[in-house]
Amino acid sequence: MAYRQWEIMERAATGPFMEEKEFLNKRITAKMREVIKKYGVKYDPAHPVPADDAMADAVWQAAWEFFRDVGVYNQDTHRIMEFSEEEMREALYCAPSSYTVGVGKDSRVFGHRTVEDPRPPFVIFSPDITYDEADFFQACVAYLKEPLLDAICSPLLEDFQGRAIQSKTPFEIGGSMQHAMHLRSAARLMGVPGVCMIAVGTAETDVAQVAVSQPDWGIRPSDGRLVSSITEMMTNNAMLNKGAHYQMYGSFSGNLTGTIYGAYAGGAEGTAIMQAAYHLMGLLTYGCQFQQNFPFHLKYGSNTGREMLWVVSMYSQAVSRNTHLVQDSNGFANAGPGTDMLFYEAAAHAMTSTVSGANLWEHAPARNKHANHGTPLEARFAAEVGHAVARQGMKRGQADEIVNALLAKYEENIADAPIGQTFQELYDVAKAVPTPEYFDLYKKVKEEVHEMGVEFIY
Amino acid sequence: METIDRLKEAMVEGDEAGCAELAAELVAGGADLKASIAVLAAEMEEVGRRFETMDIFLPEVLLAADGMAAVMKVFAPELAKDATVEKKGVVVVGTARGDMHQIGKDLVALFLGIAGFEVVDLGTDVDALDFIHEAERANADVIGISSLMTTTMPGATEVLKLLRDKGVRDRFKVVVGGAPTSQEWADKIGADAWAEESSGAIDVIKELISGRA
């Protein structure tokens, strides 16, 4: 379903004109200040997982008004795509609450979750970073081996045919095709040929995304695709191209957005409201089927600190309680693999997200910026925490207590978080399995988190 | 309360009309404008420090910057008559070809402007040759290139290659930065400096320009 696609695309050329700086510095910031005050949205540092339904609803009401009055800015045309209250209600009413993604035995239902939903989250496994060229395939294999994986977003490729992949060049197209082919081959060899791939991340441009839309060797309509926004509430023609292509090709489209805490949205309150508003942006601007959320801290590039967990919980609850939209929550940790801190962060993020009504996208370690610093084991741990807290029917109050206990173990170390070790150091790359030492660390932390109250299923 | 103190308050609150009125009052009263600017610059440094520690956020910084801009608009004609006013330098900034991530670049541009530099912001997804043409046109001291994706880092490399091919490499200092970049990469492509984060970029650019002088 693409909500009134062409009528909306036309607005990119016909909407009201505004200078970009004025849109960001005046329209966005002024409206955000107004709705925070009007709806009384207030960050509560004592409760990273708040059990405050009224506040969650206030965040949604603020997000609704914010989006209705701000719209989406197109950087190429310098015009604002605006949406009426009626259109917003119609699009929301008509949006399905779940989708079957992937093919055959590997297909899964990716759907809306309620706050404190006993149904487990849909889990997308992804390291969100680049790996050395030689290990790309085995890294994909290692992720695809994970039993709780519902969909995969693989590592990115950096080189193609001996040359660094450069956006907007033929090497980007070639590298993106190779990315898709490798991932497809790895999925077949791991016995999950129909698994949903959220791909391909190597394709930054619209042209490269179109190039990989090929059901035989590339991305199928049963797979997921991502289209992003520009910070904040902005798009451009290339992104609109992607959005339109995904709808017409038939893939499941996700709106990839990360509100920046401390930037145009302001603090925790504005970040939560903006992230909730992005669900409306994705639905109305691109006709998205799901929302991929990764709000992050301006200074640290992570979302596992106290204020960020509150943000994650608040917008997830706001969207879950007030819509039937499909959302996932992407963890960005400070610490890198091979550290107990990363496991604590992964647990805190997964638990917060799951009880707040989100699905999971796990997990970007080491602030998402160090090549090879990501392994499937931290993603597995996050997935296991998510499944456990859902199945045991954990309430927000208990999750809040456990998350506070987890934060006590790492929040003082956020500024100087260790970057940890690489995939190659922590895994037997040829077999694509963790080393015994690394597995022991995972088991040790799992036992600690169990003692805190998480009833792991196995 | 002294006019300069009221002006500081108005600036921090982003009261542009109030800033213009108070700035005009200072001009009319024959105040030492360079001294007034020093007072306001110190206040802006404090705003920057509070932003760095996340005690305040970007919207508050933007308000103060708007206030400062309103003051400078009033002061500018007077300052132009004063040959002793020192120019800090011209910096051209943008994100590399294909890169749409603009917050880091925005912060660098904002804080360079607050610090008194002339900033030419080329925006996002900037062609390598456009960096050079704009730097030549503005007689820039520094070109700053931000890359947030591994696939857009070659766009920064391209700027340096073209500077060499055009024979103008020595005319500009080049700073590169962004999350996936490193000092090692900056050295490899022949940049003059590397900055991992926006706050670091300001200091790096200040050092480059003072070293050049």
XYZ file of C-alpha atoms in Angstrom:
671
model
C 0.000 0.000 0.000
C 1.338 3.371 -0.923
C -0.889 6.067 0.436
C -1.901 8.456 -2.375
C 1.638 8.148 -3.763
C 1.494 10.479 -6.741
C -0.595 13.178 -5.128
C 1.971 13.311 -2.372
C 5.007 13.173 -4.680
C 3.564 16.183 -6.514
C 3.745 18.218 -3.313
C 7.533 17.977 -3.442
C 7.295 20.372 -6.374
C 4.247 22.407 -5.452
C 4.364 22.820 -1.656
C 5.129 26.141 0.001
C 8.657 27.492 -0.501
C 10.973 28.002 2.466
C 14.723 28.353 2.936
C 16.142 25.215 4.543
C 17.752 27.144 7.378
C 14.446 28.762 8.239
C 12.720 25.359 8.197
C 15.252 23.887 10.625
C 16.095 26.830 12.806
C 12.616 28.309 13.071
C 9.837 25.968 12.028
C 11.186 22.750 13.551
C 12.642 24.165 16.761
C 9.810 26.607 17.482
C 7.050 24.038 16.935
C 8.869 21.475 19.019
C 9.232 23.915 21.888
C 5.522 24.691 21.599
C 4.259 21.096 21.668
C 6.556 20.038 24.516
C 5.023 22.795 26.614
C 1.457 22.378 25.384
C 1.305 18.649 26.091
C 3.449 18.740 29.236
C 5.987 16.201 28.054
C 8.654 15.769 30.730
C 11.698 13.509 30.942
C 11.945 11.468 34.132
C 15.520 10.263 34.695
C 14.474 7.998 37.566
C 12.467 5.795 35.212
C 14.186 4.842 31.950
C 11.207 2.548 31.292
C 8.294 4.704 32.421
C 4.916 3.123 33.151
C 3.054 6.338 32.465
C 0.312 5.846 29.895
C -0.772 9.477 30.040
C 2.735 10.657 29.220
C 2.990 8.192 26.326
C -0.284 9.525 24.943
C 0.928 13.096 25.402
C 4.041 12.260 23.357
C 1.816 10.923 20.583
C -0.490 13.948 20.602
C 2.537 16.247 20.491
C 4.034 14.229 17.622
C 0.767 14.366 15.707
C 0.453 18.146 15.996
C 4.157 18.626 15.300
C 4.042 16.631 12.075
C 0.768 18.180 10.919
C 2.116 21.714 11.370
C 5.721 21.163 10.266
C 5.486 18.826 7.262
C 8.465 17.418 5.365
C 11.042 19.607 3.629
C 12.419 18.638 0.216
C 15.997 19.895 -0.038
C 16.016 19.697 -3.836
C 12.922 21.801 -4.434
C 13.084 23.877 -1.219
C 9.406 23.174 -0.739
C 7.453 21.697 2.125
C 5.290 18.638 1.615
C 2.336 19.226 3.919
C -0.375 16.831 5.064
C -3.866 17.486 6.323
C -5.382 16.098 9.492
C -7.824 14.082 7.374
C -5.035 12.568 5.276
C -3.111 11.611 8.373
C -6.157 9.889 9.819
C -6.960 8.123 6.556
C -3.398 6.872 6.032
C -3.204 5.641 9.595
C -6.566 3.901 9.443
C -5.704 2.156 6.162
C -2.232 0.954 7.166
C -2.052 -2.812 7.823
C -0.907 -3.926 11.252
C 1.276 -6.805 10.070
C 3.045 -8.193 7.023
C 4.357 -11.595 6.032
C 7.940 -11.081 4.941
C 10.358 -13.545 3.396
C 9.383 -16.605 1.390
C 8.130 -20.131 2.130
C 9.367 -21.840 5.264
C 11.560 -18.847 6.049
C 8.699 -16.355 5.986
C 7.777 -14.560 9.196
C 5.079 -12.182 10.402
C 6.396 -8.703 11.101
C 3.678 -6.922 13.013
C 2.505 -4.315 15.448
C 3.130 -5.062 19.108
C 1.323 -3.683 22.130
C 2.926 -2.352 25.278
C 3.840 -5.350 27.498
C 2.824 -7.653 24.638
C 3.432 -11.330 25.542
C 4.157 -12.101 21.891
C 7.902 -12.031 21.179
C 9.387 -9.292 19.055
C 10.302 -9.774 15.398
C 14.101 -9.599 15.455
C 16.237 -8.207 12.669
C 19.891 -9.119 13.116
C 22.441 -6.611 11.908
C 25.886 -5.343 12.919
C 25.316 -2.077 11.011
C 29.038 -1.725 10.269
C 31.590 -2.663 7.626
C 33.811 -5.734 7.622
C 37.037 -6.467 5.829
C 36.260 -7.572 2.304
C 37.676 -11.063 2.817
C 35.409 -11.748 5.783
C 32.177 -10.259 4.484
C 30.718 -13.582 3.375
C 31.557 -15.402 6.607
C 30.187 -12.511 8.644
C 26.890 -12.899 6.765
C 27.031 -16.651 7.405
C 27.627 -16.108 11.120
C 24.555 -13.890 11.398
C 22.388 -16.188 9.288
C 23.182 -19.079 11.639
C 21.380 -17.342 14.480
C 18.209 -19.262 15.406
C 16.192 -16.230 16.537
C 16.891 -14.296 13.352
C 13.666 -13.245 11.601
C 15.352 -10.970 9.062
C 18.898 -9.857 8.326
C 20.536 -6.592 7.437
C 24.070 -7.620 6.624
C 27.405 -5.818 6.965
C 28.339 -3.315 4.266
C 30.947 -3.769 1.564
C 33.775 -1.239 1.346
C 35.581 -2.396 -1.810
C 34.657 -3.795 -5.178
C 37.074 -5.019 -7.845
C 40.013 -3.730 -5.835
C 38.677 -0.230 -5.511
C 36.932 1.623 -2.681
C 33.219 1.764 -3.376
C 32.294 5.373 -4.033
C 28.732 6.583 -3.901
C 27.297 7.730 -7.241
C 29.773 5.705 -9.314
C 29.542 2.369 -11.186
C 31.548 0.843 -8.338
C 28.637 1.522 -6.018
C 26.302 -0.330 -8.383
C 28.732 -3.232 -8.785
C 29.461 -3.388 -5.057
C 25.769 -3.274 -4.211
C 25.050 -6.134 -6.615
C 27.889 -8.156 -5.119
C 26.531 -7.426 -1.647
C 23.107 -8.762 -2.622
C 24.562 -11.813 -4.378
C 26.809 -12.723 -1.423
C 23.975 -12.357 1.043
C 21.610 -14.387 -1.107
C 24.246 -17.143 -1.505
C 25.030 -17.163 2.194
C 21.322 -17.473 3.023
C 20.962 -20.457 0.706
C 24.040 -22.189 2.130
C 22.756 -21.696 5.678
C 19.430 -23.285 4.737
C 17.343 -20.128 4.875
C 17.015 -19.193 1.194
C 13.744 -17.379 1.728
C 14.827 -15.279 4.699
C 13.810 -11.635 4.596
C 16.794 -9.453 3.794
C 16.652 -5.778 4.686
C 19.029 -4.757 1.975
C 21.242 -3.515 0.575
C 23.051 -1.086 2.796
C 25.971 -0.678 0.421
C 23.586 1.020 -2.012
C 23.510 4.578 -0.727
C 21.957 6.052 -3.861
C 18.584 5.563 -5.495
C 20.245 4.269 -8.669
C 22.118 1.540 -6.815
C 18.949 0.509 -4.981
C 17.083 0.155 -8.248
C 20.002 -1.874 -9.635
C 19.681 -4.573 -6.966
C 15.927 -5.071 -7.381
C 16.139 -8.430 -9.103
C 14.260 -11.484 -7.810
C 16.696 -14.111 -9.155
C 19.971 -12.968 -7.624
C 19.149 -9.781 -5.794
C 16.463 -8.226 -3.683
C 12.973 -9.639 -3.935
C 9.583 -8.086 -3.286
C 9.474 -10.319 -0.184
C 12.498 -8.471 1.232
C 12.708 -5.212 3.140
C 14.218 -1.947 1.949
C 15.115 1.254 3.724
C 14.573 4.853 2.818
C 15.788 7.511 5.188
C 15.187 11.092 6.113
C 17.628 13.932 6.564
C 17.979 15.417 10.047
C 15.329 16.525 10.833
C 12.099 16.012 8.852
C 13.768 16.549 5.492
C 13.989 14.511 2.325
C 15.246 14.974 -1.236
C 14.381 13.707 -4.695
C 16.742 10.722 -4.471
C 15.020 9.556 -1.308
C 11.615 10.070 -2.879
C 12.878 8.010 -5.818
C 13.773 5.192 -3.464
C 10.411 5.419 -1.722
C 8.501 5.315 -5.006
C 10.634 2.478 -6.404
C 10.169 0.277 -3.348
C 6.392 0.648 -3.536
C 6.208 -0.129 -7.242
C 8.694 -2.995 -7.064
C 6.728 -4.346 -4.126
C 9.312 -4.585 -1.348
C 8.501 -3.864 2.279
C 9.703 -0.357 2.875
C 11.042 0.948 6.171
C 11.595 4.552 7.142
C 15.125 4.678 8.547
C 15.257 7.572 10.972
C 17.376 8.539 13.930
C 16.447 11.701 15.753
C 19.563 13.219 17.256
C 19.349 13.909 20.979
C 20.781 17.366 21.607
C 20.355 18.625 18.048
C 17.322 20.265 16.420
C 14.817 18.298 18.511
C 16.465 19.415 21.755
C 16.571 17.073 24.764
C 14.849 13.833 25.663
C 11.323 15.215 25.342
C 11.807 16.594 21.834
C 13.759 13.534 20.721
C 10.906 11.216 21.758
C 8.291 13.417 20.075
C 10.310 13.740 16.863
C 10.911 9.978 16.700
C 7.189 9.319 17.145
C 6.439 11.878 14.413
C 8.757 10.025 12.018
C 6.248 7.162 11.973
C 3.784 9.542 10.327
C 6.457 10.873 8.007
C 7.340 7.392 6.745
C 3.727 6.394 6.301
C 2.640 9.518 4.445
C 5.777 10.527 2.540
C 7.105 7.173 1.409
C 4.160 4.833 2.043
C 6.331 2.784 4.407
C 5.233 -0.518 5.881
C 7.474 -0.226 8.938
C 9.461 2.292 10.889
C 13.115 1.643 11.711
C 14.020 3.756 14.730
C 17.525 4.592 15.879
C 17.479 7.823 17.862
C 20.962 8.544 19.163
C 22.908 10.858 21.415
C 24.716 13.653 19.597
C 27.846 13.276 21.661
C 28.087 9.513 21.962
C 26.271 8.199 18.904
C 24.493 5.624 21.061
C 21.034 5.030 22.510
C 21.712 2.954 25.601
C 22.287 5.797 28.066
C 19.592 6.656 30.610
C 18.059 9.539 28.692
C 18.108 7.601 25.432
C 16.413 4.541 26.933
C 13.656 6.841 28.203
C 13.360 8.223 24.660
C 13.191 4.711 23.181
C 10.569 3.613 25.679
C 8.469 6.760 25.380
C 8.097 6.963 21.602
C 7.679 3.185 21.329
C 4.843 3.281 23.852
C 3.351 6.375 22.237
C 3.196 4.706 18.825
C 2.166 1.323 20.188
C -0.711 2.714 22.253
C -2.063 5.115 19.655
C -1.592 3.343 16.326
C -1.356 -0.122 14.844
C 1.827 0.708 12.942
C 4.784 -1.676 12.768
C 7.929 -0.384 14.437
C 11.360 -1.695 15.309
C 13.975 -0.391 17.675
C 17.619 -0.361 16.629
C 20.194 -0.622 19.406
C 23.341 1.483 19.241
C 25.762 0.635 22.030
C 28.802 2.478 23.310
C 31.004 -0.518 24.042
C 32.366 -2.956 21.503
C 32.250 -6.757 21.242
C 34.016 -8.943 23.760
C 33.126 -6.669 26.687
C 30.562 -7.331 29.363
C 29.452 -3.707 28.971
C 28.146 -4.372 25.470
C 26.056 -7.288 26.726
C 24.604 -5.108 29.504
C 23.789 -2.384 26.983
C 22.224 -4.872 24.577
C 20.071 -6.302 27.375
C 18.931 -2.847 28.509
C 18.021 -1.783 24.981
C 16.218 -5.016 24.092
C 14.264 -5.114 27.350
C 13.256 -1.455 27.165
C 12.141 -1.767 23.559
C 10.283 -5.057 23.953
C 8.126 -4.110 26.949
C 7.423 -0.745 25.311
C 5.789 -2.313 22.237
C 8.632 -2.366 19.717
C 10.214 -5.080 17.618
C 13.997 -5.363 17.662
C 16.847 -4.486 15.318
C 20.007 -5.589 17.093
C 22.763 -4.510 17.445
C 25.255 -1.789 16.467
C 28.241 -1.920 18.848
C 31.100 0.510 19.482
C 29.040 3.509 18.428
C 28.547 2.057 14.995
C 31.816 3.342 13.614
C 34.610 0.801 13.955
C 35.038 -1.699 11.137
C 34.824 -5.384 12.126
C 33.578 -4.447 15.630
C 30.322 -6.350 15.592
C 29.395 -9.988 16.150
C 26.167 -12.000 16.082
C 26.551 -12.915 19.754
C 25.505 -9.540 21.180
C 22.555 -9.553 18.763
C 21.673 -13.084 19.905
C 21.781 -11.949 23.514
C 19.494 -8.993 22.797
C 17.072 -11.277 20.932
C 17.048 -13.767 23.806
C 16.322 -10.988 26.285
C 13.511 -9.708 24.062
C 11.908 -13.139 23.717
C 12.301 -13.856 27.422
C 10.736 -10.662 28.747
C 7.821 -10.947 26.311
C 7.135 -14.615 27.085
C 7.322 -14.103 30.847
C 4.876 -11.184 30.528
C 7.232 -8.666 32.050
C 5.617 -5.355 32.979
C 7.225 -1.958 32.543
C 7.735 -1.549 36.290
C 9.901 -4.649 36.549
C 11.758 -3.780 33.369
C 12.432 -0.336 34.809
C 14.004 -1.874 37.910
C 16.187 -4.231 35.898
C 17.224 -1.549 33.416
C 18.200 0.702 36.321
C 20.304 -2.163 37.680
C 21.916 -2.652 34.271
C 22.577 1.076 33.917
C 24.324 1.015 37.286
C 26.792 -1.401 35.736
C 27.736 0.765 32.763
C 26.414 4.301 32.650
C 29.491 5.833 34.297
C 31.630 4.276 31.577
C 29.692 5.588 28.597
C 32.063 8.461 27.840
C 35.079 6.146 27.814
C 33.473 2.934 26.628
C 35.895 0.252 25.410
C 35.738 -0.460 21.675
C 36.335 -4.141 22.350
C 37.604 -6.694 19.866
C 36.912 -7.573 16.281
C 34.753 -10.276 14.727
C 37.963 -11.965 13.590
C 39.330 -12.009 17.152
C 36.131 -13.253 18.750
C 34.948 -15.763 16.147
C 36.365 -18.773 14.405
C 35.783 -17.106 11.056
C 36.030 -20.279 8.959
C 33.338 -21.993 11.031
C 31.470 -18.755 11.768
C 31.075 -19.600 15.460
C 32.222 -17.719 18.587
C 35.454 -18.701 20.285
C 35.011 -20.647 23.554
C 36.312 -17.686 25.579
C 33.850 -15.292 23.985
C 31.008 -17.748 24.453
C 31.941 -18.064 28.137
C 31.649 -14.287 28.558
C 28.196 -14.373 26.979
C 27.134 -17.201 29.317
C 28.497 -15.347 32.345
C 26.527 -12.166 31.582
C 23.444 -14.190 30.673
C 23.534 -15.756 34.127
C 23.887 -12.312 35.731
C 20.907 -10.966 33.796
C 18.923 -14.094 34.694
C 19.608 -13.394 38.364
C 18.215 -9.899 37.852
C 14.856 -11.397 36.890
C 14.954 -12.310 33.208
C 13.552 -15.809 32.706
C 15.492 -16.968 29.661
C 13.650 -19.609 27.704
C 16.776 -21.785 27.384
C 21.709 46.880 34.540
C 24.303 48.036 31.990
C 23.364 47.985 28.317
C 25.981 45.330 27.555
C 24.533 43.056 30.253
C 21.025 43.489 28.895
C 22.411 42.768 25.452
C 23.991 39.540 26.711
C 20.651 38.433 28.090
C 18.804 39.319 24.914
C 21.382 37.453 22.862
C 21.124 34.256 24.893
C 17.334 34.431 24.659
C 17.504 34.949 20.909
C 15.579 38.217 21.142
C 16.685 39.570 17.784
C 14.689 42.808 17.985
C 15.975 43.483 21.482
C 19.524 42.729 20.368
C 19.261 45.158 17.463
C 17.848 47.880 19.708
C 20.489 47.467 22.410
C 23.297 47.184 19.881
C 22.128 50.444 18.310
C 22.114 51.987 21.773
C 25.760 51.008 22.228
C 26.696 52.441 18.844
C 24.860 55.678 19.541
C 26.550 55.947 22.929
C 29.977 55.628 21.363
C 30.790 52.359 23.102
C 33.990 50.452 22.312
C 32.473 47.922 19.918
C 35.466 45.588 19.910
C 35.231 45.397 23.690
C 31.488 44.777 23.433
C 32.069 41.992 20.939
C 34.640 40.445 23.254
C 32.051 40.370 26.040
C 29.447 38.792 23.772
C 31.981 36.321 22.364
C 32.833 35.208 25.888
C 29.132 34.647 26.515
C 28.863 32.651 23.297
C 31.841 30.556 24.400
C 29.909 29.794 27.565
C 26.903 28.828 25.441
C 29.196 26.509 23.471
C 30.612 25.018 26.656
C 27.134 24.314 28.006
C 26.207 22.699 24.686
C 29.318 20.547 24.824
C 28.259 19.223 28.227
C 24.642 18.876 26.985
C 23.313 21.221 29.663
C 21.636 22.987 26.748
C 20.796 21.773 23.238
C 21.123 22.986 19.684
C 17.890 25.071 19.649
C 19.251 27.191 22.507
C 22.564 27.603 20.678
C 20.706 28.656 17.530
C 18.762 31.253 19.489
C 21.956 32.748 20.877
C 23.572 32.655 17.440
C 20.592 34.498 15.968
C 20.925 37.087 18.718
C 24.638 37.489 18.013
C 23.923 37.833 14.303
C 21.411 40.589 15.014
C 24.049 42.438 17.017
C 26.694 42.041 14.329
C 24.296 43.354 11.699
C 24.119 46.621 13.631
C 27.829 46.712 14.448
C 29.058 45.758 10.967
C 28.881 49.204 9.297
C 30.778 50.710 12.230
C 33.371 47.958 12.313
C 33.971 48.336 8.595
C 35.279 51.838 9.294
C 37.853 50.402 11.726
C 40.977 49.133 9.970
C 42.231 47.477 13.161
C 39.449 44.882 13.217
C 41.076 41.510 12.622
C 39.538 39.013 10.216
C 39.730 35.461 11.472
C 39.597 33.570 8.215
C 37.336 32.002 5.650
C 36.290 28.356 5.784
C 34.397 26.443 3.095
C 32.499 23.442 4.485
C 30.335 20.702 3.008
C 29.728 16.982 2.998
C 31.455 14.787 0.434
C 29.849 13.713 -2.828
C 26.885 11.425 -2.138
C 26.745 12.152 1.595
C 23.466 13.518 2.954
C 24.450 13.509 6.651
C 24.582 17.136 7.595
C 24.387 17.581 11.352
C 28.166 17.401 11.953
C 28.814 19.845 9.138
C 26.007 22.109 10.420
C 27.565 22.236 13.881
C 31.009 23.011 12.507
C 29.563 25.849 10.388
C 27.530 27.196 13.294
C 30.374 27.267 15.807
C 32.899 28.632 13.325
C 30.456 31.461 12.622
C 29.979 32.070 16.326
C 33.766 32.171 16.727
C 33.948 34.935 14.123
C 35.035 33.031 11.033
C 33.463 33.669 7.669
C 31.803 30.392 6.700
C 30.742 29.302 3.235
C 28.401 26.357 3.765
C 28.058 24.354 0.559
C 25.546 21.954 2.090
C 25.457 18.224 1.445
C 26.471 15.971 -1.450
C 29.012 18.459 -2.771
C 30.894 17.838 -5.995
C 34.670 17.754 -5.474
C 35.315 20.545 -7.956
C 32.632 22.726 -6.363
C 34.608 22.688 -3.101
C 37.583 24.100 -5.002
C 35.665 26.627 -7.077
C 33.910 27.994 -4.003
C 37.160 28.107 -2.026
C 38.786 30.058 -4.851
C 35.826 32.396 -5.157
C 35.740 33.095 -1.410
C 39.537 33.220 -1.128
C 39.179 30.643 1.615
C 41.840 29.587 4.075
C 40.412 26.165 4.809
C 38.252 23.554 3.093
C 36.408 21.263 5.503
C 34.931 17.998 4.183
C 32.664 15.702 6.181
C 32.000 12.031 5.316
C 29.664 9.873 7.358
C 29.727 6.828 5.093
C 32.603 4.646 3.951
C 31.178 4.976 0.439
C 31.456 8.770 0.547
C 34.990 8.964 1.946
C 36.372 8.701 -1.621
C 34.562 11.986 -2.294
C 36.955 13.713 0.112
C 39.914 11.960 -1.498
C 38.728 13.340 -4.824
C 38.900 16.938 -3.562
C 42.547 16.490 -2.614
C 43.365 14.828 -5.927
C 41.762 17.682 -7.867
C 43.570 20.298 -5.771
C 46.846 18.636 -6.745
C 45.845 18.188 -10.385
C 44.844 21.840 -10.637
C 48.109 22.884 -9.010
C 46.387 24.729 -6.167
C 46.982 22.304 -3.323
C 49.122 24.819 -1.425
C 46.468 27.513 -1.522
C 44.133 25.829 0.955
C 44.379 23.820 4.127
C 42.097 20.786 4.029
C 40.400 19.252 7.070
C 38.532 15.965 6.755
C 36.335 14.252 9.296
C 33.297 12.175 10.135
C 32.505 9.027 12.095
C 34.139 6.366 9.888
C 37.274 8.431 9.159
C 40.603 8.294 10.969
C 43.906 10.129 11.282
C 45.512 7.289 9.352
C 43.112 7.782 6.445
C 43.537 11.571 6.548
C 47.322 11.109 6.320
C 46.938 8.602 3.504
C 44.879 10.927 1.328
C 47.120 13.913 2.094
C 44.786 16.065 4.184
C 46.295 18.691 6.476
C 44.243 17.653 9.467
C 41.600 15.259 10.714
C 38.758 15.842 13.141
C 36.619 13.010 14.394
C 33.859 15.191 15.800
C 32.424 18.621 15.134
C 33.705 20.138 18.379
C 37.208 18.924 17.572
C 36.959 20.380 14.087
C 36.630 23.930 15.414
C 39.900 23.674 17.362
C 41.659 22.000 14.452
C 40.597 24.744 12.044
C 41.593 27.472 14.492
C 45.033 25.879 14.818
C 45.424 25.499 11.071
C 44.575 29.127 10.434
C 46.740 30.493 13.240
C 49.594 28.322 12.022
C 49.121 29.656 8.542
C 49.286 33.232 9.786
